[in-house]
Amino acid sequence: MRHFPAFLDLHGRTALLIGEGETVARKAEPLRRAGALLRQASRFDAVLLDGVAIAIGADAPEDDLRALSVEAQRRGIPVNIVDRSELCSFIMPAIVDRDPVTVAISTGGAAPTLARMVRQSIETVLPPRLGALAALASRFQALVRRRLPDLPARRRFIDAALGGRPGQLALAGCDTEASGAFAAALETADAAPAGVVYLVGAGPGAADLLTLRALRLLGEADVIVHDRLVADAVLDMARRDAVRIFVGKARANHCMPQGEINALLVRLAQDGKRVVRLKGGDPFVFGRGGEEAAALAEAGIHHEVVPGVTAALACAAETGIPLTHRDAARALVLVTGHTRDGRLDVDFAALARPGQTVAIYMGLSTLPELAAGLIGAGLDPSTPAAMVEDGGTGASRRLDGTLGTLPDSAIGWASGRPALILVGEVVGRAPLRPTPCGAIVHDKRAISRGDGRRAPGASAAAEGRGA
């Protein structure tokens, strides 16, 4: 973040504008709406800065603009020289005004036109009477604080009120009715609301693959309990003051044992917290969400499950491998290659059936045993297979081969990042498809080595990191 965003109270304070013409007039208008007292001049003189809270210059001689910038910064007065970022101590943002709600957008002076484009997009989304919601909350602010002294309870009530009937009435222009509905809701508000836990799938990593419900809950949570595989970009979507508790787990290396995680969720809910248990992928697909849900149910804690995009779906979408295909696979099997108590407990006969795709989670360390077991159960060693690292993150890499060759090819290629293995005829049916930059990538049956050299049988057009 190049510039720190802040909002200045200019009501009754003096704003200096140097220059003349359309640009200066355009900059003067938002200052006037903010209640500033305008002082304008076509040329700069240092005396004009006396008593000034903010200064803006445009369409004036170069020497005047530079002198304004130097003198204003020497005095500690915020100064903006329009379209001259090197002379500015602050950026004049594009503004969405829903008084008292204000949204400011800046590109750090790099592309003011882009800031205006973003503003126009936001304008189409925000209701014209959005400010009425803020006004409604403001009218009851003191009363809400007295009625609900506990911050989580107060926040939960305001979320429900502004998102419910009182807020709907305010947006519709029915201010009197909105106030009545708000007051009625406040009368029955619970000063000590029961805690709740949401088991939320964070998806494969890309923040824009979160569901809308997951995004909303992240904005409402008092506490976020998250795993190692939850990306920073996803955590950044959460409310800034939410408490974050890391309980990351890797294979055979648990930061916090599962039993302690279960107890933590119960304890937080019993304290009245709104908890988001954020898990990579989907909570109920090899995420131990079932165990957490059972522990919460046993303790009488209200909980809900919010699904997420699981790795198999994300890897398939990003690599172009169809998980099912009318001519190749009419079933999809999800299986974990993670051992329990050192034993690989897999029904190889069921996995080796024809006409299905097998998606193996956490199978890198046991890949040789998995491949041997599938081949021993009758699956052809030439069956197409692929390993995808970091699928669904935008930084995925893919290694293609066959069931017989993949275990050896993966040595030296795998980086230790989260990986999914796909086995089945569908792996060989990934179509020619454009990359985000427009080039065509043929990743069918490409085999990449970790040392950058093409392994036997690899396609020169598709080797390396692939999709």
Coordinates of C-alpha atoms in Angstrom, one line a residue:
M1 CA 0.0 0.0 0.0
R2 CA 1.8 3.1 -1.3
H3 CA -0.6 5.7 0.3
F4 CA -2.4 5.5 3.6
P5 CA -6.1 6.3 3.2
A6 CA -7.7 8.8 5.5
F7 CA -10.7 11.2 5.5
L8 CA -10.2 14.8 6.5
D9 CA -12.7 16.9 8.3
L10 CA -12.6 20.2 6.3
H11 CA -15.9 21.7 7.6
G12 CA -15.2 25.4 8.3
R13 CA -11.5 25.1 7.4
T14 CA -9.7 26.8 4.5
A15 CA -8.7 25.0 1.3
L16 CA -6.3 26.8 -1.1
L17 CA -6.7 26.3 -4.9
I18 CA -4.0 27.7 -7.1
G19 CA -4.6 27.9 -10.9
E20 CA -7.6 28.6 -13.1
G21 CA -9.8 26.7 -15.5
E22 CA -11.9 23.5 -15.6
T23 CA -9.6 21.3 -13.6
V24 CA -9.5 23.7 -10.6
A25 CA -13.3 24.1 -10.8
R26 CA -13.7 20.4 -10.8
K27 CA -11.5 20.0 -7.7
A28 CA -13.3 22.8 -5.9
E29 CA -16.7 21.1 -6.0
P30 CA -16.0 18.1 -3.6
L31 CA -14.2 20.5 -1.2
R32 CA -17.2 22.8 -1.2
R33 CA -19.5 19.8 -0.5
A34 CA -17.3 18.8 2.4
G35 CA -17.9 22.3 4.0
A36 CA -14.4 23.7 3.2
L37 CA -13.9 27.5 2.9
L38 CA -12.3 28.1 -0.5
R39 CA -9.4 30.4 -1.1
Q40 CA -8.5 30.7 -4.8
A41 CA -5.8 32.5 -6.7
S42 CA -4.3 32.1 -10.3
R43 CA -0.7 32.6 -9.0
F44 CA 1.0 31.3 -5.9
D45 CA 2.3 33.4 -3.0
A46 CA 3.5 31.9 0.3
V47 CA 1.2 34.2 2.3
L48 CA -1.8 32.3 0.7
L49 CA -0.9 29.3 2.8
D50 CA -1.5 31.0 6.1
G51 CA -4.3 29.3 8.0
V52 CA -4.8 26.7 5.2
A53 CA -5.7 23.0 6.0
I54 CA -5.2 21.6 2.4
A55 CA -3.8 22.9 -0.9
I56 CA -4.4 22.0 -4.5
G57 CA -2.7 23.3 -7.6
A58 CA -3.5 22.9 -11.4
D59 CA -3.3 24.8 -14.6
A60 CA -0.8 27.3 -13.2
P61 CA 2.8 28.2 -14.2
E62 CA 5.3 25.5 -13.5
D63 CA 7.3 27.6 -11.0
D64 CA 4.1 28.4 -9.1
L65 CA 3.1 24.7 -8.8
R66 CA 6.6 23.7 -7.6
A67 CA 6.8 26.5 -5.1
L68 CA 3.3 25.6 -3.8
S69 CA 4.4 22.0 -3.3
V70 CA 7.7 22.8 -1.6
E71 CA 6.2 25.4 0.8
A72 CA 3.1 23.4 1.7
Q73 CA 5.1 20.3 2.5
R74 CA 7.6 22.5 4.5
R75 CA 4.7 23.7 6.6
G76 CA 3.1 20.2 6.9
I77 CA 0.1 21.1 4.9
P78 CA -1.3 18.3 2.6
V79 CA -0.8 19.3 -1.0
N80 CA -1.9 17.9 -4.3
I81 CA -0.6 19.1 -7.7
V82 CA -3.0 17.6 -10.2
D83 CA -1.5 14.8 -12.4
R84 CA 2.0 15.5 -10.8
S85 CA 2.4 12.7 -8.3
E86 CA 6.0 13.6 -7.6
L87 CA 4.8 17.0 -6.3
C88 CA 2.0 15.6 -4.1
S89 CA 1.9 14.6 -0.5
F90 CA -1.6 13.2 -0.9
I91 CA -3.7 11.8 -3.7
M92 CA -7.1 13.2 -4.6
P93 CA -9.2 10.1 -5.0
A94 CA -12.2 9.3 -7.1
I95 CA -15.2 9.6 -4.8
V96 CA -18.5 7.7 -4.4
D97 CA -20.7 10.0 -2.2
R98 CA -23.6 8.4 -0.3
D99 CA -23.5 10.9 2.6
P100 CA -22.5 10.1 5.3
V101 CA -21.1 7.0 3.5
T102 CA -18.1 7.9 1.4
V103 CA -16.0 5.6 -0.8
A104 CA -12.6 6.8 -2.0
I105 CA -10.7 5.1 -4.8
S106 CA -7.1 5.8 -5.7
T107 CA -4.4 4.2 -8.0
G108 CA -1.7 6.1 -6.3
G109 CA -1.6 8.7 -9.1
A110 CA -0.7 6.0 -11.6
A111 CA -3.9 5.9 -13.5
P112 CA -6.7 8.4 -12.5
T113 CA -8.8 7.1 -15.4
L114 CA -8.8 3.6 -13.9
A115 CA -9.9 5.1 -10.5
R116 CA -12.8 6.7 -12.2
M117 CA -13.7 3.4 -13.9
V118 CA -13.7 1.6 -10.6
R119 CA -15.8 4.4 -9.1
Q120 CA -18.4 4.0 -11.9
S121 CA -18.5 0.2 -11.2
I122 CA -19.1 0.8 -7.5
E123 CA -21.8 3.4 -8.2
T124 CA -23.9 0.8 -10.0
V125 CA -23.7 -1.6 -7.0
L126 CA -24.3 0.7 -4.1
P127 CA -28.0 1.7 -3.5
P128 CA -28.7 5.4 -3.9
R129 CA -30.0 5.7 -0.4
L130 CA -27.1 3.8 1.3
G131 CA -26.4 6.8 3.4
A132 CA -29.9 6.3 5.0
L133 CA -28.6 3.1 6.7
A134 CA -25.7 5.0 8.3
A135 CA -28.1 7.7 9.4
L136 CA -30.4 5.1 10.9
A137 CA -27.6 3.6 12.9
S138 CA -26.4 7.0 14.0
R139 CA -29.8 8.0 15.4
F140 CA -29.8 4.9 17.7
Q141 CA -26.0 4.8 18.4
A142 CA -26.2 5.9 22.0
L143 CA -29.3 3.8 22.8
V144 CA -27.7 0.7 21.3
R145 CA -24.5 1.2 23.4
R146 CA -26.6 1.4 26.6
R147 CA -28.8 -1.6 25.7
L148 CA -26.0 -3.8 24.4
P149 CA -22.7 -3.0 26.2
D150 CA -21.0 -6.1 25.0
L151 CA -19.3 -5.4 21.6
P152 CA -19.9 -8.7 19.9
A153 CA -23.6 -8.6 20.9
R154 CA -23.9 -5.0 19.7
R155 CA -22.2 -5.8 16.4
R156 CA -24.4 -8.8 15.8
F157 CA -27.5 -6.8 16.4
I158 CA -26.5 -3.9 14.1
D159 CA -25.6 -6.4 11.4
A160 CA -29.0 -8.0 11.7
A161 CA -30.9 -4.7 11.8
L162 CA -29.3 -3.1 8.9
G163 CA -29.4 -6.2 6.8
G164 CA -33.0 -6.9 7.8
R165 CA -36.4 -5.1 7.8
P166 CA -35.2 -1.8 9.4
G167 CA -32.5 -1.5 6.8
Q168 CA -34.9 -2.4 4.0
L169 CA -37.3 0.3 5.0
A170 CA -34.5 2.9 5.2
L171 CA -33.4 2.0 1.7
A172 CA -37.0 2.3 0.5
G173 CA -37.2 5.9 1.8
C174 CA -39.5 5.0 4.7
D175 CA -37.4 6.6 7.4
T176 CA -40.1 6.8 10.1
E177 CA -41.1 3.2 9.7
A178 CA -37.4 2.2 9.6
S179 CA -36.8 3.9 13.0
G180 CA -39.8 2.1 14.5
A181 CA -38.7 -1.2 13.3
F182 CA -35.1 -0.6 14.6
A183 CA -36.5 0.4 18.0
A184 CA -38.7 -2.7 18.2
A185 CA -35.8 -5.0 17.3
L186 CA -33.6 -3.3 19.9
E187 CA -36.3 -3.9 22.6
T188 CA -36.0 -7.7 22.0
A189 CA -32.3 -7.9 21.4
D190 CA -30.4 -10.4 23.4
A191 CA -27.7 -8.7 25.5
A192 CA -25.8 -12.0 25.7
P193 CA -26.4 -13.9 22.4
A194 CA -25.5 -17.5 22.1
G195 CA -22.3 -18.3 20.2
V196 CA -22.4 -19.9 16.8
V197 CA -19.7 -21.7 14.7
Y198 CA -19.6 -21.8 10.9
L199 CA -17.5 -24.5 9.3
V200 CA -16.5 -22.6 6.1
G201 CA -14.7 -23.9 3.1
A202 CA -12.1 -21.5 1.9
G203 CA -11.7 -23.1 -1.4
P204 CA -8.3 -23.9 -3.1
G205 CA -6.7 -20.6 -2.4
A206 CA -7.9 -17.9 -4.9
A207 CA -9.9 -15.3 -3.0
D208 CA -12.4 -15.0 -5.8
L209 CA -13.4 -18.6 -5.5
L210 CA -14.9 -18.0 -2.1
T211 CA -18.7 -18.4 -2.0
L212 CA -20.8 -15.2 -1.3
R213 CA -21.9 -16.8 2.0
A214 CA -18.3 -17.4 3.0
L215 CA -17.4 -13.8 2.2
R216 CA -20.3 -12.5 4.2
L217 CA -19.5 -14.6 7.3
L218 CA -15.9 -13.5 7.2
G219 CA -17.1 -10.0 7.5
E220 CA -19.2 -10.8 10.5
A221 CA -17.0 -13.1 12.5
D222 CA -15.6 -12.3 15.9
V223 CA -13.0 -15.1 15.7
I224 CA -11.5 -16.9 12.7
V225 CA -9.9 -20.3 13.3
H226 CA -7.9 -21.2 10.2
D227 CA -5.7 -23.9 8.8
R228 CA -2.3 -23.8 7.0
L229 CA -3.8 -24.0 3.6
V230 CA -6.0 -20.9 3.9
A231 CA -4.3 -18.3 1.7
D232 CA -3.5 -14.8 3.0
A233 CA -5.7 -13.3 0.2
V234 CA -8.7 -15.1 1.8
L235 CA -7.9 -14.0 5.3
D236 CA -7.6 -10.4 4.0
M237 CA -11.3 -10.6 3.2
A238 CA -12.2 -10.9 6.9
R239 CA -13.1 -8.1 9.2
R240 CA -9.9 -6.3 10.3
D241 CA -10.5 -6.5 14.0
A242 CA -11.6 -10.2 14.0
V243 CA -9.3 -12.4 16.2
R244 CA -7.3 -14.8 14.1
I245 CA -6.2 -18.2 15.6
F246 CA -3.9 -20.4 13.5
V247 CA -4.3 -24.1 14.0
G248 CA -2.4 -25.2 10.9
K249 CA -1.8 -28.8 10.2
A250 CA 0.5 -30.6 7.9
R251 CA 1.0 -34.3 7.4
A252 CA 2.4 -35.7 10.7
N253 CA 2.9 -32.2 12.0
H254 CA -0.1 -30.8 13.9
C255 CA 0.2 -27.3 15.3
M256 CA -2.8 -28.1 17.4
P257 CA -4.2 -31.7 17.7
Q258 CA -7.8 -32.2 16.4
G259 CA -9.2 -32.8 19.8
E260 CA -7.9 -29.4 21.0
I261 CA -9.3 -27.7 17.9
N262 CA -12.7 -29.2 18.7
A263 CA -12.5 -28.0 22.3
L264 CA -11.4 -24.5 21.2
L265 CA -14.4 -24.2 18.9
V266 CA -16.8 -25.2 21.7
R267 CA -15.2 -22.9 24.2
L268 CA -15.3 -19.9 21.9
A269 CA -19.0 -20.5 21.1
Q270 CA -19.8 -20.9 24.8
D271 CA -18.2 -17.4 25.3
G272 CA -20.8 -16.0 22.9
K273 CA -18.5 -15.6 19.9
R274 CA -19.4 -15.8 16.3
V275 CA -16.8 -18.2 15.0
V276 CA -15.7 -19.0 11.5
R277 CA -13.7 -22.2 11.3
L278 CA -12.0 -21.6 8.0
K279 CA -10.7 -24.7 6.2
G280 CA -8.9 -25.1 2.8
G281 CA -11.2 -26.6 0.2
D282 CA -14.4 -28.0 1.5
P283 CA -15.0 -28.8 5.2
F284 CA -16.5 -32.2 4.5
V285 CA -13.9 -33.4 1.9
F286 CA -10.9 -34.7 3.9
G287 CA -11.1 -31.7 6.1
R288 CA -12.2 -33.4 9.3
G289 CA -15.2 -31.1 9.4
G290 CA -17.4 -34.0 10.3
E291 CA -15.5 -34.5 13.5
E292 CA -15.8 -30.8 14.4
A293 CA -19.5 -30.8 13.6
A294 CA -20.0 -33.9 15.9
A295 CA -18.1 -32.2 18.7
L296 CA -20.2 -29.0 18.4
A297 CA -23.5 -31.0 18.2
E298 CA -22.5 -33.0 21.3
A299 CA -21.9 -29.7 23.2
G300 CA -25.2 -28.3 22.1
I301 CA -23.5 -25.5 20.0
H302 CA -25.4 -24.2 17.0
H303 CA -23.3 -24.6 13.9
E304 CA -23.6 -24.5 10.1
V305 CA -21.5 -25.8 7.3
V306 CA -20.7 -23.6 4.3
P307 CA -19.3 -25.6 1.4
G308 CA -16.2 -24.6 -0.5
V309 CA -14.6 -25.5 -3.9
T310 CA -12.7 -28.7 -3.2
A311 CA -9.2 -29.4 -4.8
A312 CA -10.4 -31.9 -7.4
L313 CA -12.8 -29.4 -8.9
A314 CA -10.3 -26.5 -8.8
C315 CA -7.5 -28.6 -10.3
A316 CA -9.8 -29.9 -13.1
A317 CA -11.0 -26.5 -14.0
E318 CA -7.5 -24.9 -14.0
T319 CA -5.9 -27.7 -16.1
G320 CA -8.8 -28.4 -18.4
I321 CA -9.1 -32.0 -17.3
P322 CA -12.8 -33.0 -17.3
L323 CA -13.5 -35.1 -14.2
T324 CA -16.3 -36.9 -16.0
H325 CA -16.8 -37.5 -19.7
R326 CA -19.5 -39.2 -21.5
D327 CA -17.1 -41.4 -23.5
A328 CA -14.4 -41.9 -20.7
A329 CA -15.7 -41.6 -17.2
R330 CA -19.2 -41.8 -15.7
A331 CA -18.0 -41.8 -12.1
L332 CA -15.7 -39.8 -9.9
V333 CA -14.0 -41.2 -6.8
L334 CA -12.3 -39.0 -4.2
V335 CA -9.8 -40.8 -2.0
T336 CA -7.1 -39.9 0.4
G337 CA -3.5 -41.2 0.1
H338 CA -2.8 -40.1 3.6
T339 CA -2.0 -43.0 5.8
R340 CA -3.5 -43.6 9.2
D341 CA -1.2 -45.2 11.8
G342 CA 1.3 -45.8 9.0
R343 CA -1.2 -48.0 7.0
L344 CA -2.5 -47.2 3.6
D345 CA -6.1 -48.3 3.9
V346 CA -7.4 -48.3 0.4
D347 CA -9.9 -50.5 -1.5
F348 CA -7.8 -50.9 -4.7
A349 CA -10.2 -53.2 -6.4
A350 CA -13.0 -50.5 -6.2
L351 CA -10.6 -47.8 -7.4
A352 CA -9.4 -49.9 -10.3
R353 CA -12.8 -50.2 -11.9
P354 CA -13.1 -49.0 -15.5
G355 CA -15.0 -45.9 -16.6
Q356 CA -14.2 -43.7 -13.6
T357 CA -11.8 -41.0 -12.6
V358 CA -9.8 -41.3 -9.3
A359 CA -8.8 -38.1 -7.5
I360 CA -6.2 -38.7 -4.9
Y361 CA -5.7 -36.1 -2.1
M362 CA -2.5 -36.0 0.0
G363 CA -1.0 -38.8 -2.1
L364 CA 2.5 -37.6 -2.9
S365 CA 4.3 -39.5 -0.1
T366 CA 2.4 -42.8 -0.9
L367 CA 2.3 -42.4 -4.7
P368 CA 4.5 -45.5 -5.4
E369 CA 2.3 -47.7 -3.1
L370 CA -0.9 -46.2 -4.6
A371 CA 0.3 -46.9 -8.2
A372 CA 1.4 -50.4 -7.4
G373 CA -1.8 -51.2 -5.7
L374 CA -4.0 -49.9 -8.6
I375 CA -1.9 -51.8 -11.1
G376 CA -2.0 -54.9 -9.0
A377 CA -5.8 -54.6 -8.9
G378 CA -6.0 -54.6 -12.7
L379 CA -5.7 -51.0 -13.8
D380 CA -3.5 -50.7 -16.9
P381 CA -0.1 -49.0 -16.2
S382 CA -0.7 -46.9 -19.4
T383 CA -3.7 -45.2 -17.8
P384 CA -3.2 -41.4 -18.1
A385 CA -2.4 -39.8 -14.8
A386 CA -1.5 -36.2 -13.7
M387 CA -0.2 -34.4 -10.6
V388 CA -1.3 -30.8 -10.1
E389 CA 0.4 -28.6 -7.5
D390 CA -1.3 -25.5 -6.1
G391 CA -4.5 -26.1 -8.2
G392 CA -7.0 -23.2 -8.0
T393 CA -4.5 -20.7 -6.8
G394 CA -3.6 -19.1 -10.1
A395 CA 0.0 -20.5 -9.7
S396 CA -0.6 -24.1 -10.4
R397 CA 1.8 -26.5 -12.1
R398 CA 1.0 -29.8 -13.7
L399 CA 2.9 -33.0 -14.3
D400 CA 1.4 -35.4 -16.8
G401 CA 2.3 -39.1 -17.4
T402 CA 0.8 -42.5 -16.9
L403 CA 0.0 -44.5 -13.8
G404 CA 3.2 -46.4 -14.4
T405 CA 5.5 -43.5 -15.0
L406 CA 4.1 -40.8 -12.6
P407 CA 5.7 -42.1 -9.4
D408 CA 9.3 -41.8 -10.9
S409 CA 8.5 -38.6 -12.7
A410 CA 7.3 -36.9 -9.6
I411 CA 10.7 -37.4 -7.9
G412 CA 12.5 -34.1 -8.2
W413 CA 9.5 -32.4 -9.8
A414 CA 7.3 -32.1 -6.7
S415 CA 8.1 -29.1 -4.6
G416 CA 6.2 -30.2 -1.5
R417 CA 3.3 -27.8 -2.2
P418 CA -0.3 -29.2 -1.9
A419 CA -0.8 -31.6 -4.7
L420 CA -3.7 -33.6 -6.2
I421 CA -3.3 -36.7 -8.3
L422 CA -5.8 -37.5 -11.1
V423 CA -6.0 -41.0 -12.7
G424 CA -8.2 -42.0 -15.6
E425 CA -8.8 -41.7 -19.3
V426 CA -10.1 -38.1 -18.8
V427 CA -6.5 -36.9 -18.1
G428 CA -5.7 -37.6 -21.8
R429 CA -8.7 -35.6 -22.9
A430 CA -7.7 -32.1 -21.8
P431 CA -8.4 -30.0 -24.9
L432 CA -6.2 -27.4 -26.6
R433 CA -7.0 -24.2 -24.7
P434 CA -5.8 -20.6 -24.5
T435 CA -3.8 -19.4 -21.5
P436 CA -4.8 -16.1 -19.9
C437 CA -2.3 -14.3 -22.2
G438 CA -3.8 -15.8 -25.4
A439 CA -1.2 -18.5 -26.3
I440 CA -2.4 -22.0 -26.9
V441 CA -1.0 -24.6 -24.6
H442 CA -1.1 -28.3 -25.5
D443 CA -0.7 -30.1 -22.2
K444 CA -1.9 -33.6 -23.3
R445 CA 0.4 -36.3 -22.0
A446 CA 3.3 -33.9 -21.3
I447 CA 5.8 -35.2 -18.8
S448 CA 8.0 -32.6 -17.0
R449 CA 11.1 -33.2 -14.9
G450 CA 12.0 -31.1 -11.9
D451 CA 15.4 -30.3 -13.4
G452 CA 13.8 -28.5 -16.4
R453 CA 14.8 -31.2 -19.0
R454 CA 12.1 -33.0 -20.9
A455 CA 11.5 -36.5 -19.8
P456 CA 11.0 -39.3 -22.3
G457 CA 7.7 -39.0 -24.3
A458 CA 7.1 -35.4 -23.3
S459 CA 5.6 -32.9 -25.6
A460 CA 7.9 -29.9 -26.2
A461 CA 4.9 -27.6 -26.5
A462 CA 3.6 -28.6 -23.1
E463 CA 6.5 -29.5 -20.9
G464 CA 7.5 -27.8 -17.6
R465 CA 4.9 -26.2 -15.4
G466 CA 2.1 -26.7 -17.9
A467 CA -1.3 -25.3 -16.9

